[in-house]
Coordinates of C-alpha atoms in Angstrom, one line a residue:
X12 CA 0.0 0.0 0.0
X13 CA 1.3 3.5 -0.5
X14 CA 2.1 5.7 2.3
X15 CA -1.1 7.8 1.2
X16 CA -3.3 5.3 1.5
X17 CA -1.8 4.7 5.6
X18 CA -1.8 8.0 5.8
X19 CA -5.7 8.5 5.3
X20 CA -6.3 5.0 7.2
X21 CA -4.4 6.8 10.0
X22 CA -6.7 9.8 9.9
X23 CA -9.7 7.8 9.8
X24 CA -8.6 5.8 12.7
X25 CA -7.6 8.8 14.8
X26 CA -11.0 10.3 14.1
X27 CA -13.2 7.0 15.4
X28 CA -11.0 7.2 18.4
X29 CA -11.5 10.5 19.2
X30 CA -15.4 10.9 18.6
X31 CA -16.2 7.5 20.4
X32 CA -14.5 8.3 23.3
X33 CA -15.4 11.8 23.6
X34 CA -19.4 9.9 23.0
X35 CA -18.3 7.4 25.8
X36 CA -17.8 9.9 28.6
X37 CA -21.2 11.4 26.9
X38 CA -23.5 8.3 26.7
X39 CA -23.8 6.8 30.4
X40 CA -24.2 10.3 31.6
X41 CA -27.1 11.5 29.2
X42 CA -30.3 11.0 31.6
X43 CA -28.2 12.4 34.5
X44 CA -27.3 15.3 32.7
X45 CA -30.4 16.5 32.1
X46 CA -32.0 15.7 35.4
X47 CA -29.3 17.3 36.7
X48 CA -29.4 21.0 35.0
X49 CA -33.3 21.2 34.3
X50 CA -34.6 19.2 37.8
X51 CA -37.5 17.5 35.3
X52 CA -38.5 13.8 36.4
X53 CA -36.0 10.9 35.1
X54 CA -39.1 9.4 33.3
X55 CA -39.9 12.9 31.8
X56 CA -36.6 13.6 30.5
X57 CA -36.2 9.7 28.6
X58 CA -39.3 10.9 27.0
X59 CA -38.2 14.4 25.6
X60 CA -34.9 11.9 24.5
X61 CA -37.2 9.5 23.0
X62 CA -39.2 11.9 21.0
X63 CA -36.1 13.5 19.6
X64 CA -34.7 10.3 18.5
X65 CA -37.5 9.5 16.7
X66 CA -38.1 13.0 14.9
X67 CA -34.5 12.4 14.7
X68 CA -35.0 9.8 11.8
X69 CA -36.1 12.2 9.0
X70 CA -32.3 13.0 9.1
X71 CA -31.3 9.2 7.7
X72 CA -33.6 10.2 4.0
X73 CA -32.1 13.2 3.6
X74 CA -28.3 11.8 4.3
X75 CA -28.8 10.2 1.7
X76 CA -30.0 12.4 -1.4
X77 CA -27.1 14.6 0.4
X78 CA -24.3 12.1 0.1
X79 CA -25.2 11.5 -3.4
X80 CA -25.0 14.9 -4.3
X81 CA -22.3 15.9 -2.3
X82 CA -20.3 13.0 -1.4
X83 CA -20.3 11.0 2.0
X84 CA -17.2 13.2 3.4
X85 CA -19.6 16.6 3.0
X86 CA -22.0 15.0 5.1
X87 CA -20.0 13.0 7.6
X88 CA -17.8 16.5 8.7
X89 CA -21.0 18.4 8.5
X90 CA -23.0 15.7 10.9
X91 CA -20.2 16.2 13.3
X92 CA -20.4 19.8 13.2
X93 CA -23.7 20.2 13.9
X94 CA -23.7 17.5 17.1
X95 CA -20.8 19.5 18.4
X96 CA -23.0 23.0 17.8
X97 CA -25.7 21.1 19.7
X98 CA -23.2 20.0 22.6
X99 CA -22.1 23.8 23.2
X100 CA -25.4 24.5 23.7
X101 CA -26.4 22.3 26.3
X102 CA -25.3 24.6 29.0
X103 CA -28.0 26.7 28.0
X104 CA -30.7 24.2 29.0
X105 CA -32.8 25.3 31.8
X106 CA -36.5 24.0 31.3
X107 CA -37.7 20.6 28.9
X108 CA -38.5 22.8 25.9
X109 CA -34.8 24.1 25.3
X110 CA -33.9 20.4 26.2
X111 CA -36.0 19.1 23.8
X112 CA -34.7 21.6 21.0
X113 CA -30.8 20.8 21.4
X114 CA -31.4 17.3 21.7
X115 CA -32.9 17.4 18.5
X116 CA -30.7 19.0 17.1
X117 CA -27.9 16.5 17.6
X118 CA -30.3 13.3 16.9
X119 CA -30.3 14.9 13.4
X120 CA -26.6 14.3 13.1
X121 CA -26.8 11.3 14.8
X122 CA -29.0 9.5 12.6
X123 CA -27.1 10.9 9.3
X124 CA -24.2 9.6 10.5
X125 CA -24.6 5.8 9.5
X126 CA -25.4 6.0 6.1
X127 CA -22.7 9.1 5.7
X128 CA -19.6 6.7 7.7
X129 CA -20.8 3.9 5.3
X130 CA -20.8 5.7 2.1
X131 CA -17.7 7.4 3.0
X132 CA -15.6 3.9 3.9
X133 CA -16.9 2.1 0.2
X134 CA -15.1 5.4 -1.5
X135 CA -11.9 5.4 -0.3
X136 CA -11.5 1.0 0.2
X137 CA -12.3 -1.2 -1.4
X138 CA -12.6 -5.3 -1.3
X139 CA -11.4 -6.8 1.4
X140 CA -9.7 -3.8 2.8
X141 CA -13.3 -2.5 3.2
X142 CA -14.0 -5.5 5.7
X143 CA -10.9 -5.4 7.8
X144 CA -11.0 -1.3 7.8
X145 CA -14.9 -1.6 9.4
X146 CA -13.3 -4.6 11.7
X147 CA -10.8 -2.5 12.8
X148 CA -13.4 0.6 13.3
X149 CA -15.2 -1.6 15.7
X150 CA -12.8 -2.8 17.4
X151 CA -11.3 0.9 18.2
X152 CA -14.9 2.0 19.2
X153 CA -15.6 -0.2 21.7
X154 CA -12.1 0.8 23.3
X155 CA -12.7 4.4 22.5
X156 CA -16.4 4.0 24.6
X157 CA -14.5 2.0 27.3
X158 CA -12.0 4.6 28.0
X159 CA -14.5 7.2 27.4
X160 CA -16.9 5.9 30.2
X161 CA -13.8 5.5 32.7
X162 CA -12.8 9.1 32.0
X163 CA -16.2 10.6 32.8
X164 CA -16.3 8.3 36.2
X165 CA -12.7 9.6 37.6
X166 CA -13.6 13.3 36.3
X167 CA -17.6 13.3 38.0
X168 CA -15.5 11.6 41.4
X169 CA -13.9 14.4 42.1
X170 CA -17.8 15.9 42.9
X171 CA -18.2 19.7 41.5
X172 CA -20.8 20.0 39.6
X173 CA -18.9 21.6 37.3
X174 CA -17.5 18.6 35.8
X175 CA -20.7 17.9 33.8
X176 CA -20.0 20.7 31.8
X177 CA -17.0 19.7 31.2
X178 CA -17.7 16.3 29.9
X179 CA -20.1 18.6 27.3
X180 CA -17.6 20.6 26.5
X181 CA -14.8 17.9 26.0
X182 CA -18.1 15.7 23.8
X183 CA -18.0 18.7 21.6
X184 CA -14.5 18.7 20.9
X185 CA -14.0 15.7 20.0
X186 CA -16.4 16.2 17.5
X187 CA -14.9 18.8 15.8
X188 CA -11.2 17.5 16.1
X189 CA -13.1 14.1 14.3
X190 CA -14.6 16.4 11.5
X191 CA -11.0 17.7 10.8
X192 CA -9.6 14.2 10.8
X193 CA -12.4 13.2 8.7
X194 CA -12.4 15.9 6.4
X195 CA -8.8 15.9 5.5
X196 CA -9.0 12.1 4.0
X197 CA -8.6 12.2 0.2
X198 CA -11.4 10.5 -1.6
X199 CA -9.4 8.9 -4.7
X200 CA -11.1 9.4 -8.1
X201 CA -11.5 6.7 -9.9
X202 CA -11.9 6.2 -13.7
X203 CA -15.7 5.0 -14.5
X204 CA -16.0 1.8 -16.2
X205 CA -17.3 2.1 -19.7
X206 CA -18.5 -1.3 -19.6
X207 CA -20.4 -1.6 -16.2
X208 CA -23.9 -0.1 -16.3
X209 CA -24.7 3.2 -14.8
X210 CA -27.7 3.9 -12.8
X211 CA -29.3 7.6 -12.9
X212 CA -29.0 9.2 -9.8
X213 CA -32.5 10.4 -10.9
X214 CA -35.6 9.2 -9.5
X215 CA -34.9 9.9 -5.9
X216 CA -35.4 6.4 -3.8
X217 CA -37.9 5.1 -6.1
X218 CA -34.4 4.1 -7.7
X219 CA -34.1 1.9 -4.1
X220 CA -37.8 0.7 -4.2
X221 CA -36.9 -0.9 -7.6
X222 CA -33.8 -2.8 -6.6
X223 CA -35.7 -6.0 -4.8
X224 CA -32.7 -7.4 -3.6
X225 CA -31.2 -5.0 -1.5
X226 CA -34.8 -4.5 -0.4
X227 CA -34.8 -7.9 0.6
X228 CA -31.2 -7.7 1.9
X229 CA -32.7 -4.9 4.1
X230 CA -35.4 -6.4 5.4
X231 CA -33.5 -9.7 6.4
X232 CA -31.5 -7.3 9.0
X233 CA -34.4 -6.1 10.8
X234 CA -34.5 -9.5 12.9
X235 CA -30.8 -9.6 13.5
X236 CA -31.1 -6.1 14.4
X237 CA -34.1 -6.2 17.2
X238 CA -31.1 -9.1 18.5
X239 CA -28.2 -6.3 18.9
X240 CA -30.3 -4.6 21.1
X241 CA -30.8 -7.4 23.9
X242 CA -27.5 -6.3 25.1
X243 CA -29.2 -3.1 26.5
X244 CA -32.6 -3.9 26.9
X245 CA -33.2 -7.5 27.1
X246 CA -30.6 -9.0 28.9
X247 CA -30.5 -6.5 32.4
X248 CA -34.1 -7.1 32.6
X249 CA -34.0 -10.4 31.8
X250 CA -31.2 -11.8 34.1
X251 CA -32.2 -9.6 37.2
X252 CA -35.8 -9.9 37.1
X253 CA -36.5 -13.5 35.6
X254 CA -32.7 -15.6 36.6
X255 CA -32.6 -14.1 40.0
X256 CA -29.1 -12.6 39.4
X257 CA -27.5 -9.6 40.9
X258 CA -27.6 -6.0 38.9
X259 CA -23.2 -6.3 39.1
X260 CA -23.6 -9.5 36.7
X261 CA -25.2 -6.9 34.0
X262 CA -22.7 -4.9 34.0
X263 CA -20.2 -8.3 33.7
X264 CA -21.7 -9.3 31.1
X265 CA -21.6 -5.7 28.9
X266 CA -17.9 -5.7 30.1
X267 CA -17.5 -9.3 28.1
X268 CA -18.9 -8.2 25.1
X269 CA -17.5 -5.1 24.8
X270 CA -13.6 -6.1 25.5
X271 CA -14.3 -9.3 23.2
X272 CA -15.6 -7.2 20.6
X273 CA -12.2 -5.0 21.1
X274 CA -10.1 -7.5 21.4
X275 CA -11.2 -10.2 18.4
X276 CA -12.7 -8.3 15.7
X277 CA -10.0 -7.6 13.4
X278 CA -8.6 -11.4 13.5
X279 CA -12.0 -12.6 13.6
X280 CA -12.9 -10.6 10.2
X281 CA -9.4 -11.1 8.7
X282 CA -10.3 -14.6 8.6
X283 CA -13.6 -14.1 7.4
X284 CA -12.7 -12.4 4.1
X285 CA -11.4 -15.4 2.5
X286 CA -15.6 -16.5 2.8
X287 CA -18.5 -15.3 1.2
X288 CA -19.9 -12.3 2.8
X289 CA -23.1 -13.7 2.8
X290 CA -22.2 -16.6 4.5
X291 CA -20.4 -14.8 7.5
X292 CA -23.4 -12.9 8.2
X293 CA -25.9 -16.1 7.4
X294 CA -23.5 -17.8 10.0
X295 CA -23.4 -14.8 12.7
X296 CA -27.0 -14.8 12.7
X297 CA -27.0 -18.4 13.5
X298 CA -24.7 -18.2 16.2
X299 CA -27.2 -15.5 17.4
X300 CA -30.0 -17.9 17.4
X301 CA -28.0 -20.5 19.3
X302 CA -27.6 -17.7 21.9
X303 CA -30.9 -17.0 22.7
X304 CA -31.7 -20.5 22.7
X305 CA -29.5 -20.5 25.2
X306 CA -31.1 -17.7 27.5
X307 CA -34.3 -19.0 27.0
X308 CA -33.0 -22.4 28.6
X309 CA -32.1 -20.4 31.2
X310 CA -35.4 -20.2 32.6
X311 CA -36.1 -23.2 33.5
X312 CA -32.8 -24.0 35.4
X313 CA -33.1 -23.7 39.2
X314 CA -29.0 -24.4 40.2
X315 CA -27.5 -20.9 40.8
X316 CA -24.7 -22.1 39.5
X317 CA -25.7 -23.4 36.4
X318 CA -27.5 -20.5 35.5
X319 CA -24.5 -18.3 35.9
X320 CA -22.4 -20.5 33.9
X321 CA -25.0 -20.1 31.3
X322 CA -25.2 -17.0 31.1
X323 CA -21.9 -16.5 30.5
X324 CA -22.1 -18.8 27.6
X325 CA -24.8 -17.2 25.7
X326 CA -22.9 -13.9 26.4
X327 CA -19.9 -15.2 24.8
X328 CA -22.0 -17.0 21.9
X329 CA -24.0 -13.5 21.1
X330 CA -20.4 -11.7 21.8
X331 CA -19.3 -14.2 18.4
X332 CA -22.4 -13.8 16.6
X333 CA -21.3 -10.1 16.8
X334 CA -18.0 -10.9 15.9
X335 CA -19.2 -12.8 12.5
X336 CA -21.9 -10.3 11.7
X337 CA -20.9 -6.8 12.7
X338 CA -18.5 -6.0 10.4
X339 CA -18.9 -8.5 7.2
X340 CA -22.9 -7.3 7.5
X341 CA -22.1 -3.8 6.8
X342 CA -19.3 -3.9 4.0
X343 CA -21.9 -6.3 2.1
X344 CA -24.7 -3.9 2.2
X345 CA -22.1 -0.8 1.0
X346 CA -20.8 -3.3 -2.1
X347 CA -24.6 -4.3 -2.8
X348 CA -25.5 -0.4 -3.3
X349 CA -24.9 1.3 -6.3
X350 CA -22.2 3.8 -6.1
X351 CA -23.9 6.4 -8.0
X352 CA -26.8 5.8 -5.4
X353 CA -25.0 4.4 -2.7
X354 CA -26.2 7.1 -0.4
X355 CA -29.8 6.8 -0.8
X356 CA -29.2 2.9 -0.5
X357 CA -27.9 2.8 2.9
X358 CA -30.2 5.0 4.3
X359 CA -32.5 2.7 3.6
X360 CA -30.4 0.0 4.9
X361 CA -29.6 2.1 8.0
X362 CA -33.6 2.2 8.9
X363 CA -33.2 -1.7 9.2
X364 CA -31.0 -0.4 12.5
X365 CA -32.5 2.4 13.9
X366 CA -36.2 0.9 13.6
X367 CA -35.6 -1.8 16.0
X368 CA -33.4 0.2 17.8
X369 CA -36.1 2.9 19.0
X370 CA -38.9 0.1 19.2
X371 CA -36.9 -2.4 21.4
X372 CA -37.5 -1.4 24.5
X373 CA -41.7 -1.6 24.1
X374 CA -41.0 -5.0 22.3
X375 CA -38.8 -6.7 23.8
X376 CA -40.2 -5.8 27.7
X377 CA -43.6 -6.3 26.3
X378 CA -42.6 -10.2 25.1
X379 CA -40.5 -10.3 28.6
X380 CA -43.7 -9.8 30.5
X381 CA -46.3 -11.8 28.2
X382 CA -43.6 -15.1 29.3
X383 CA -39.8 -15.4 30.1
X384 CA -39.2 -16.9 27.5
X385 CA -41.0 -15.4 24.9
X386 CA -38.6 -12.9 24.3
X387 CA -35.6 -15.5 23.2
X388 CA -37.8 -17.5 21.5
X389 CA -39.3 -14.8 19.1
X390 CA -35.4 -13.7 18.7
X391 CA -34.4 -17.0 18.0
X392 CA -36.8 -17.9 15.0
X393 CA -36.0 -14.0 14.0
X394 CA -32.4 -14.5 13.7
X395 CA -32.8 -18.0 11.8
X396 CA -34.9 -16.5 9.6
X397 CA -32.7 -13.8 8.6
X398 CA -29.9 -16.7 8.4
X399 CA -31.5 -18.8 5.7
X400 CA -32.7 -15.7 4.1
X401 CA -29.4 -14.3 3.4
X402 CA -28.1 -17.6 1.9
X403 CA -31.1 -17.9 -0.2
X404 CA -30.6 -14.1 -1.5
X405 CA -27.0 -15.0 -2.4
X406 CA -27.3 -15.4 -6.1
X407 CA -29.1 -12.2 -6.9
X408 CA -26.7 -10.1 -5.1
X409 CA -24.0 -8.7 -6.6
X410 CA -20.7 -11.2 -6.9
X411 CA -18.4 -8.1 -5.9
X412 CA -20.6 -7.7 -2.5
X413 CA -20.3 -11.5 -2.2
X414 CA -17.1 -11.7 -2.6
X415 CA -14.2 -9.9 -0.8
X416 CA -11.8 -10.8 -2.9
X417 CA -12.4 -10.5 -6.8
X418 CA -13.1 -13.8 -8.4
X419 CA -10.0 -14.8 -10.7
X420 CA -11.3 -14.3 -14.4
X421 CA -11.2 -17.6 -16.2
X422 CA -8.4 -18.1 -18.3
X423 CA -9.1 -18.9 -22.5
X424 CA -8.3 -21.8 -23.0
X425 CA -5.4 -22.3 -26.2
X426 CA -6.9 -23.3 -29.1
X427 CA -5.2 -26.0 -31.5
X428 CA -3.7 -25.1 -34.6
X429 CA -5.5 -25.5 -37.9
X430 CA -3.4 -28.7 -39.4
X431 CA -2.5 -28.2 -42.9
X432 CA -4.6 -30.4 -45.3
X433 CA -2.6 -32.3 -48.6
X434 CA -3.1 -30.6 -51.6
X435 CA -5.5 -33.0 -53.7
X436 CA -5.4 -33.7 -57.1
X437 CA -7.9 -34.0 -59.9
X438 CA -7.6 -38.0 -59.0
X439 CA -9.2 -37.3 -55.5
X440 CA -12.1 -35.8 -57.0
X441 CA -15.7 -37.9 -56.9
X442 CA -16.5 -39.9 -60.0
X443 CA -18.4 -37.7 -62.0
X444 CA -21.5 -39.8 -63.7

């Protein structure tokens, strides 16, 4: 690789690390926060948060028709310039109304920001780079929200109130430092390929409604997605509640997936890229399945000490599900989209996240209460699903979204060489009658 092509891996790298952290000293302190400067009701303020994520989601179609007109850079730096504009303002908060207005305005570069991180990684790597370059991504995020959580615990210890404001303020920073990082990669131009078809970047996303595949691919992520989310709605409830177990085990168990997804992703995807794409994810959804399966059996155990151990093990099982899935899920849906409508694709593919993400906590508390097992059991068939859906989608997706690495051309095979025929005389000639 050339030393440019480090260089803007380098940038990109130093620009996750900075805006997950500064989001990790953020994130656990979001409903204290606001409690804290307005006085307003804990329930109250999760509301006002849940409203604004949800208005929030107008952002994700409009990313895209932006990304595709200005490129996925424009609107990744921008996304992080308005958050950080929204994060100097929360000092001004004094009453739920102001809340409510600068929370929105950072759910609106929240919810861009899938789509645009996407669309930005598929123009500047490509192939299998693409896979370890998102492996590697999650793997520093996960750190980034580690350290970033143990920051904002030693800085709130020292007890001033002040500190809250400073945990804004540093948020906001890191923000903009990630939209310089960001914005200084080079996007490589590429020659366009006479011979591939293009798609007109007219039509809006009728041009998505037409392509059934990548429909399809979308809608086989919703189940898988409504599983990613157990880890922070299901499984507290679940495991304190239903198992029994103390409210420390939770926060075990989030510590095991998130240094496991730290520490293996990048040699669990490097390994994955010489597989089909579509059979990592079709796998990592299985293993998902077998986790829940897992939790559900859960229920039924009275030993202490068997429970614990399972729990553990359906951790670790939904920790490699992750592992198989995370990563080889997205750079498959990026290869799948068109690139002159890549934008508008994944913003589409992005609703198949945050859809399950903001209904999660109704559903999946709603099956928790209806049966203990309910919950897992739904999950389970979801995930299964979504498995054998994948592999059945295979051959209608595109081979270079199937395939990290490009499939070696067959070779022509030599042909012989004409043999030379004897010269025949009038003798050969046919009896003439």
């Amino acid at each position: 690789m050339t030393g440019a092509r480090l260089s803007a891996k380098t940038r990109y790298m130093l620009g996750m690390v900075v805006d997950a952290t500064g989001a990790g000293m953020y994130l656990p302190l979001s409903l204290l926060y606001f409690h804290h400067v307005t006085g307003l009701p804990l329930t109250q303020v999760g509301t006002l948060m849940t409203a604004a994520a949800v208005i929030g989601l107008v952002s994700n179609p409009a990313a895209g028709v932006l990304i595709d007109r200005f490129g996925a850079r424009a609107v990744v730096t921008g996304g992080y310039l308005l958050r950080a504009a929204g994060f100097c303002t929360y000092p001004l908060v004094d009453n739920g109304v102001s809340m409510f207005a600068v929370i929105l305005l950072v759910a609106l570069g929240d919810t861009s920001y899938p789509p645009a991180i996407q669309s930005f990684i598929a123009e500047f790597v490509r192939g299998t780079e693409r896979d370890k370059l998102l492996a590697a991504q999650r793997s520093l995020r996960n750190a980034g929200l580690g350290v970033g959580g143990l920051i904002a615990g030693a800085v709130l210890a020292l007890g001033s109130d002040a500190f809250y404001y400073v945990i804004v303020f540093c948020t906001a920073a890191g923000y903009v430092l990630a939209a310089v990082c960001f914005g200084s990669i080079p996007i490589p131009r590429t020659a366009p390929d006479s011979a591939a078809p293009r798609v007109s970047r007219k039509g809006g996303y009728r041009l998505v409604a037409r392509n059934r595949p990548f429909l399809a691919l979308t809608l086989l992520n919703v189940p898988t997605a409504f599983g990613y989310t157990v880890l922070a709605v299901g499984i507290p409830a679940y495991v304190t509640q239903d198992l029994g177990a103390s409210t420390s085990l939770v926060g075990v168990l989030y510590a095991v997936n998130t240094v496991g997804i730290a520490l293996l992703q990048i040699p669990v995807t490097r390994a994955l890229v010489a597989f089909r794409r579509t059979r990592a994810v079709a796998l990592g959804a299985a293993v998902f399945a077998s986790s829940f399966v897992v939790f559900a059996a859960l229920a039924g155990v009275g030993d202490k000490s068997v429970v614990l151990v399972g729990v553990f093990v359906a951790t670790a099982l939904f920790t490699a599900g992750e592992l198989m899935h995370g990563a080889t899920a997205s750079a498959l849906c990026a290869q799948a989209a068109p690139e002159e409508t890549r934008g508008r694709h994944l913003a589409v593919y992005q609703l198949s996240w945050a859809v399950p993400s903001a209904l999660a906590p109704a559903v999946l508390t709603a099956l928790l209460t209806l049966s203990p097992t309910a919950m897992w059991v739904v999950l389970a068939a979801g995930a299964t699903v979504s498995a054998l859906g994948v592999l059945r989608l295979e051959p209608r997706l595109p081979q270079e979204a199937v395939h990290p690495r490009p499939r070696p051309e067959p070779q022509p095979q030599p042909q012989p060489e004409p043999q030379p025929q004897p010269a025949q005389g009038p003798s050969a000639e046919p009896a003439r009658t």
